[in-house]
mmCIF file of C-alpha atoms and ligand atoms in Angstrom:
data_model
loop_
_atom_site.group_PDB
_atom_site.id
_atom_site.type_symbol
_atom_site.label_atom_id
_atom_site.label_comp_id
_atom_site.label_asym_id
_atom_site.label_seq_id
_atom_site.Cartn_x
_atom_site.Cartn_y
_atom_site.Cartn_z
ATOM 1 C CA MET A 1 -53.750 59.019 3.321
ATOM 2 C CA THR A 2 -54.096 57.492 6.706
ATOM 3 C CA ALA A 3 -53.352 53.686 6.804
ATOM 4 C CA ALA A 4 -56.554 52.548 5.896
ATOM 5 C CA SER A 5 -56.139 49.766 3.779
ATOM 6 C CA PRO A 6 -53.993 46.927 4.750
ATOM 7 C CA ILE A 7 -50.562 46.461 3.434
ATOM 8 C CA THR A 8 -50.571 43.422 1.006
ATOM 9 C CA CYS A 9 -47.629 41.683 1.544
ATOM 10 C CA LYS A 10 -47.218 38.117 -0.043
ATOM 11 C CA VAL A 11 -44.421 36.028 1.127
ATOM 12 C CA LEU A 12 -42.395 34.576 -1.766
ATOM 13 C CA GLY A 13 -39.985 31.591 -1.630
ATOM 14 C CA LYS A 14 -42.328 28.907 -0.177
ATOM 15 C CA MET A 15 -41.012 26.431 -2.583
ATOM 16 C CA ASP A 16 -39.869 24.095 0.069
ATOM 17 C CA GLU A 17 -43.762 23.587 1.389
ATOM 18 C CA THR A 18 -44.163 21.546 -2.177
ATOM 19 C CA CYS A 19 -41.463 19.473 -1.192
ATOM 20 C CA GLU A 20 -42.205 16.162 0.863
ATOM 21 C CA MET A 21 -38.690 15.188 1.946
ATOM 22 C CA LYS A 22 -37.263 11.589 2.136
ATOM 23 C CA TYR A 23 -33.934 10.717 3.468
ATOM 24 C CA LYS A 24 -31.662 7.781 2.803
ATOM 25 C CA VAL A 25 -28.362 6.812 4.855
ATOM 26 C CA MET A 26 -25.812 4.884 3.166
ATOM 27 C CA ASP A 27 -22.408 3.754 3.855
ATOM 28 C CA SER A 28 -19.284 4.827 2.162
ATOM 29 C CA PRO A 29 -15.546 4.441 2.257
ATOM 30 C CA LEU A 30 -16.110 7.918 3.624
ATOM 31 C CA GLY A 31 -18.700 6.930 6.297
ATOM 32 C CA LYS A 32 -22.411 7.462 6.452
ATOM 33 C CA LEU A 33 -23.901 9.571 3.636
ATOM 34 C CA GLU A 34 -27.274 11.098 3.980
ATOM 35 C CA ILE A 35 -29.209 11.499 0.592
ATOM 36 C CA SER A 36 -32.238 13.869 1.017
ATOM 37 C CA GLY A 37 -34.649 14.998 -1.824
ATOM 38 C CA CYS A 38 -38.268 15.113 -2.793
ATOM 39 C CA GLU A 39 -40.140 13.346 -5.536
ATOM 40 C CA GLN A 40 -39.263 16.095 -7.967
ATOM 41 C CA GLY A 41 -35.481 15.627 -7.196
ATOM 42 C CA LEU A 42 -32.561 15.495 -5.094
ATOM 43 C CA HIS A 43 -31.828 18.344 -2.590
ATOM 44 C CA GLY A 44 -28.670 17.363 -0.805
ATOM 45 C CA ILE A 45 -25.719 14.879 0.251
ATOM 46 C CA LYS A 46 -24.433 14.949 3.480
ATOM 47 C CA LEU A 47 -21.260 13.542 4.632
ATOM 48 C CA HIS A 48 -22.013 12.373 8.301
ATOM 49 C CA GLY A 49 -18.978 10.281 9.129
ATOM 50 C CA GLY A 50 -16.431 12.969 9.557
ATOM 51 C CA LYS A 51 -13.845 9.883 9.083
ATOM 52 C CA THR A 52 -11.633 9.757 6.149
ATOM 53 C CA PRO A 53 -9.963 6.774 5.292
ATOM 54 C CA ASP A 54 -6.139 8.011 5.827
ATOM 55 C CA THR A 55 -6.978 9.113 9.408
ATOM 56 C CA GLY A 56 -7.717 5.472 10.482
ATOM 57 C CA PRO A 57 -10.864 3.842 11.428
ATOM 58 C CA THR A 58 -12.534 6.045 13.724
ATOM 59 C CA ASP A 59 -16.092 4.624 14.046
ATOM 60 C CA ALA A 60 -18.095 7.881 13.481
ATOM 61 C CA THR A 61 -21.570 7.710 15.458
ATOM 62 C CA ALA A 62 -23.851 8.814 13.026
ATOM 63 C CA PRO A 63 -27.614 8.688 13.290
ATOM 64 C CA ALA A 64 -28.357 5.731 10.955
ATOM 65 C CA GLU A 65 -32.036 6.420 10.988
ATOM 66 C CA GLN A 66 -33.395 5.142 7.607
ATOM 67 C CA LEU A 67 -36.194 7.602 7.407
ATOM 68 C CA GLY A 68 -36.799 7.018 3.552
ATOM 69 C CA GLY A 69 -37.758 3.365 4.089
ATOM 70 C CA PRO A 70 -41.101 2.620 2.300
ATOM 71 C CA GLY A 71 -41.375 6.228 0.725
ATOM 72 C CA ALA A 72 -38.193 5.928 -1.443
ATOM 73 C CA VAL A 73 -38.670 8.233 -4.263
ATOM 74 C CA GLN A 74 -36.660 8.021 -7.467
ATOM 75 C CA PRO A 75 -34.120 10.547 -7.245
ATOM 76 C CA LEU A 76 -33.063 9.060 -3.845
ATOM 77 C CA LEU A 77 -32.629 5.546 -5.385
ATOM 78 C CA GLN A 78 -30.902 6.912 -8.494
ATOM 79 C CA CYS A 79 -28.667 9.031 -6.189
ATOM 80 C CA ALA A 80 -27.984 5.858 -4.131
ATOM 81 C CA ALA A 81 -27.156 3.917 -7.200
ATOM 82 C CA TRP A 82 -24.949 6.508 -8.706
ATOM 83 C CA LEU A 83 -23.116 6.864 -5.484
ATOM 84 C CA ASP A 84 -22.821 3.085 -5.171
ATOM 85 C CA ALA A 85 -21.143 3.146 -8.420
ATOM 86 C CA TYR A 86 -18.867 6.108 -8.077
ATOM 87 C CA PHE A 87 -17.496 4.197 -5.203
ATOM 88 C CA ARG A 88 -17.292 0.666 -6.141
ATOM 89 C CA GLU A 89 -17.346 0.410 -10.099
ATOM 90 C CA PRO A 90 -16.700 3.986 -11.689
ATOM 91 C CA ALA A 91 -16.538 2.589 -15.285
ATOM 92 C CA VAL A 92 -20.148 2.110 -15.360
ATOM 93 C CA LEU A 93 -20.791 6.006 -14.255
ATOM 94 C CA GLU A 94 -21.288 7.393 -17.517
ATOM 95 C CA GLY A 95 -23.970 5.140 -18.185
ATOM 96 C CA LEU A 96 -26.033 5.831 -15.171
ATOM 97 C CA PRO A 97 -28.690 8.383 -14.803
ATOM 98 C CA VAL A 98 -27.767 11.495 -12.928
ATOM 99 C CA PRO A 99 -30.940 12.206 -10.647
ATOM 100 C CA ALA A 100 -32.994 15.402 -11.083
ATOM 101 C CA LEU A 101 -32.230 18.301 -8.887
ATOM 102 C CA HIS A 102 -34.781 19.992 -6.620
ATOM 103 C CA HIS A 103 -32.488 22.236 -3.820
ATOM 104 C CA PRO A 104 -34.038 25.505 -4.221
ATOM 105 C CA ILE A 105 -30.527 26.726 -5.380
ATOM 106 C CA PHE A 106 -31.432 24.768 -8.719
ATOM 107 C CA GLN A 107 -34.506 26.612 -9.133
ATOM 108 C CA LYS A 108 -33.808 30.200 -9.833
ATOM 109 C CA GLU A 109 -31.102 31.624 -12.059
ATOM 110 C CA SER A 110 -27.972 32.656 -10.441
ATOM 111 C CA PHE A 111 -24.092 32.647 -10.997
ATOM 112 C CA THR A 112 -23.786 29.628 -8.441
ATOM 113 C CA ARG A 113 -26.419 27.549 -10.120
ATOM 114 C CA GLN A 114 -24.463 28.249 -13.390
ATOM 115 C CA VAL A 115 -21.270 27.149 -12.025
ATOM 116 C CA LEU A 116 -22.637 23.909 -10.215
ATOM 117 C CA TRP A 117 -24.252 23.020 -13.728
ATOM 118 C CA LYS A 118 -21.303 23.605 -15.424
ATOM 119 C CA LEU A 119 -19.171 21.530 -13.199
ATOM 120 C CA LEU A 120 -21.830 18.724 -13.105
ATOM 121 C CA LYS A 121 -21.697 18.371 -17.186
ATOM 122 C CA LEU A 122 -18.628 18.978 -17.785
ATOM 123 C CA VAL A 123 -16.047 17.879 -15.544
ATOM 124 C CA LYS A 124 -16.038 14.125 -15.371
ATOM 125 C CA PHE A 125 -14.279 11.542 -13.343
ATOM 126 C CA GLY A 126 -10.688 11.744 -13.159
ATOM 127 C CA GLU A 127 -10.571 15.333 -14.265
ATOM 128 C CA THR A 128 -10.035 18.622 -12.521
ATOM 129 C CA VAL A 129 -10.446 22.167 -13.468
ATOM 130 C CA SER A 130 -9.485 25.406 -11.853
ATOM 131 C CA TYR A 131 -11.602 27.827 -10.058
ATOM 132 C CA GLN A 132 -10.272 30.246 -12.937
ATOM 133 C CA GLN A 133 -11.387 27.853 -15.830
ATOM 134 C CA LEU A 134 -14.656 27.093 -14.053
ATOM 135 C CA ALA A 135 -15.502 30.618 -13.714
ATOM 136 C CA ALA A 136 -14.940 30.948 -17.566
ATOM 137 C CA LEU A 137 -17.049 28.092 -18.261
ATOM 138 C CA ALA A 138 -19.751 29.502 -16.400
ATOM 139 C CA GLY A 139 -19.387 32.748 -18.325
ATOM 140 C CA ASN A 140 -17.151 35.059 -16.178
ATOM 141 C CA PRO A 141 -13.624 34.384 -16.436
ATOM 142 C CA ARG A 142 -13.194 36.933 -13.744
ATOM 143 C CA ALA A 143 -15.153 35.529 -10.971
ATOM 144 C CA ALA A 144 -12.975 33.099 -9.519
ATOM 145 C CA ARG A 145 -13.579 34.105 -6.041
ATOM 146 C CA ALA A 146 -17.385 33.934 -6.689
ATOM 147 C CA VAL A 147 -16.726 30.017 -7.745
ATOM 148 C CA GLY A 148 -14.939 29.614 -4.514
ATOM 149 C CA GLY A 149 -18.150 30.641 -3.012
ATOM 150 C CA ALA A 150 -20.413 28.519 -5.242
ATOM 151 C CA MET A 151 -18.246 25.432 -4.116
ATOM 152 C CA ARG A 152 -19.048 26.205 -0.419
ATOM 153 C CA SER A 153 -22.490 26.459 -1.153
ATOM 154 C CA ASN A 154 -22.552 23.244 -3.131
ATOM 155 C CA PRO A 155 -25.695 21.063 -1.533
ATOM 156 C CA ILE A 156 -24.738 17.882 -3.516
ATOM 157 C CA PRO A 157 -21.204 17.430 -3.069
ATOM 158 C CA ILE A 158 -19.564 14.163 -4.811
ATOM 159 C CA LEU A 159 -22.272 14.149 -7.501
ATOM 160 C CA ILE A 160 -21.628 17.744 -8.375
ATOM 161 C CA PRO A 161 -17.940 17.191 -8.158
ATOM 162 C CA CYS A 162 -16.504 20.350 -6.202
ATOM 163 C CA HIS A 163 -13.537 18.119 -5.046
ATOM 164 C CA ARG A 164 -12.344 18.425 -8.840
ATOM 165 C CA VAL A 165 -11.931 22.082 -8.333
ATOM 166 C CA VAL A 166 -8.211 22.947 -7.628
ATOM 167 C CA CYS A 167 -6.047 25.862 -7.755
ATOM 168 C CA SER A 168 -4.536 26.576 -11.135
ATOM 169 C CA SER A 169 -0.937 26.763 -8.921
ATOM 170 C CA GLY A 170 -1.582 22.811 -8.292
ATOM 171 C CA ALA A 171 -2.448 23.444 -4.759
ATOM 172 C CA MET A 172 -5.789 21.526 -3.545
ATOM 173 C CA GLY A 173 -7.863 24.449 -2.200
ATOM 174 C CA ASN A 174 -10.402 24.357 0.111
ATOM 175 C CA TYR A 175 -13.221 21.505 0.642
ATOM 176 C CA SER A 176 -15.853 21.873 2.803
ATOM 177 C CA GLY A 177 -16.020 18.354 3.885
ATOM 178 C CA GLY A 178 -12.544 18.412 4.890
ATOM 179 C CA VAL A 179 -9.285 18.904 2.554
ATOM 180 C CA GLY A 180 -8.727 14.927 3.762
ATOM 181 C CA VAL A 181 -11.808 14.028 2.065
ATOM 182 C CA LYS A 182 -10.717 16.072 -1.040
ATOM 183 C CA GLU A 183 -7.400 14.493 -1.170
ATOM 184 C CA TRP A 184 -9.317 10.880 -0.867
ATOM 185 C CA LEU A 185 -11.848 11.296 -3.715
ATOM 186 C CA LEU A 186 -9.025 13.040 -6.104
ATOM 187 C CA ALA A 187 -6.944 9.724 -5.359
ATOM 188 C CA HIS A 188 -10.059 7.798 -5.816
ATOM 189 C CA GLU A 189 -10.123 9.132 -9.307
ATOM 190 C CA GLY A 190 -6.868 8.315 -9.907
ATOM 191 C CA HIS A 191 -4.616 11.262 -9.528
ATOM 192 C CA PRO A 192 -1.216 10.707 -8.150
ATOM 193 C CA ALA A 193 -0.478 11.468 -4.674
ATOM 194 C CA GLY A 194 2.042 14.122 -5.604
ATOM 195 C CA LYS A 195 0.076 15.585 -8.598
ATOM 196 C CA VAL A 196 -2.187 17.907 -6.529
ATOM 197 C CA ALA A 197 -0.110 19.379 -3.929
ATOM 198 C CA ARG A 198 -1.712 19.867 -0.725
ATOM 199 C CA GLY A 199 -1.211 23.608 -0.330
ATOM 200 C CA GLY A 200 -2.129 25.715 2.788
ATOM 201 C CA GLY A 201 -5.734 24.886 1.965
ATOM 202 C CA SER A 202 -6.798 28.029 0.304
ATOM 203 C CA CYS A 203 -5.554 29.448 -2.896
ATOM 204 C CA ALA A 204 -5.478 33.135 -4.137
ATOM 205 C CA THR A 205 -8.395 32.789 -6.317
ATOM 206 C CA GLY A 206 -8.448 36.590 -6.723
ATOM 207 C CA SER A 207 -5.487 36.060 -9.107
ATOM 208 C CA TRP A 208 -6.795 34.761 -12.441
ATOM 209 C CA HIS A 209 -4.416 35.908 -14.968
ATOM 210 C CA GLY A 210 -2.422 33.279 -16.945
ATOM 211 C CA ALA A 211 -4.580 30.576 -15.564
ATOM 212 C CA LEU A 212 -6.661 29.479 -18.395
ATOM 213 C CA GLY A 213 -5.112 27.023 -21.052
ATOM 214 C CA ASN A 214 -2.668 25.761 -18.972
ATOM 215 C CA THR A 215 -3.979 22.810 -16.756
ATOM 216 C CA THR A 216 -4.722 19.274 -17.086
ATOM 217 C CA SER A 217 -8.204 19.080 -17.812
ATOM 218 C CA SER A 218 -9.360 18.772 -21.528
ATOM 219 C CA GLN A 219 -10.876 21.855 -22.852
ATOM 220 C CA PRO A 220 -14.986 20.836 -23.149
ATOM 221 C CA THR A 221 -16.216 21.056 -26.851
ATOM 222 C CA GLY A 222 -19.873 21.281 -26.237
ATOM 223 C CA ARG A 223 -22.119 23.648 -24.291
ATOM 224 C CA ASP A 224 -24.706 21.231 -22.239
HETATM 225 ZN ZN1 ZN B 1 -37.923 19.165 -3.693
#
């Protein structure tokens, strides 16, 4: 029983190696947005600017490398068209294709994936959902705190609308891009200024009682 035979150890999870990443930088009212993805789908949207409209015109010096020039792939083009419509002509959004998603988070079954997917499919422009409601939509009403975690790991903000997830108390809750950005996006979608209160930043996602059936967005009728 000496260690004569070598230990076979296969490294799993190398799916990134199949992705030839492309990047596209575009301007938005929130500053530069960097879109990344491969031919198979979108990997991420990054808010580069660090500029929020209500804090004044601070010219962020974002790296404006257009790495994706000639190799622009369909998911990036679709995403850019989608974002352009989102900011400039939201009425046409419903008719636009949503790009395929290929970030590793979407390639294996998980609660996070389920949460992000339901959010993308069910919570539309101008609507909001509470952490608790979203937990229920994803199949586990008690998992509001895990929904908060899923929001923090959302690789594709704006398209996957984590800014529409607010506290059942009416407080705004956190946003990884900054609460100012969340506020701007909600206002852009027509939420009256006072409606979503700017709370202390976080909300008690641990207490889920009484949260359902008591919020602004209508109950979705279909699944997927
Ligand atoms: Zn990929």
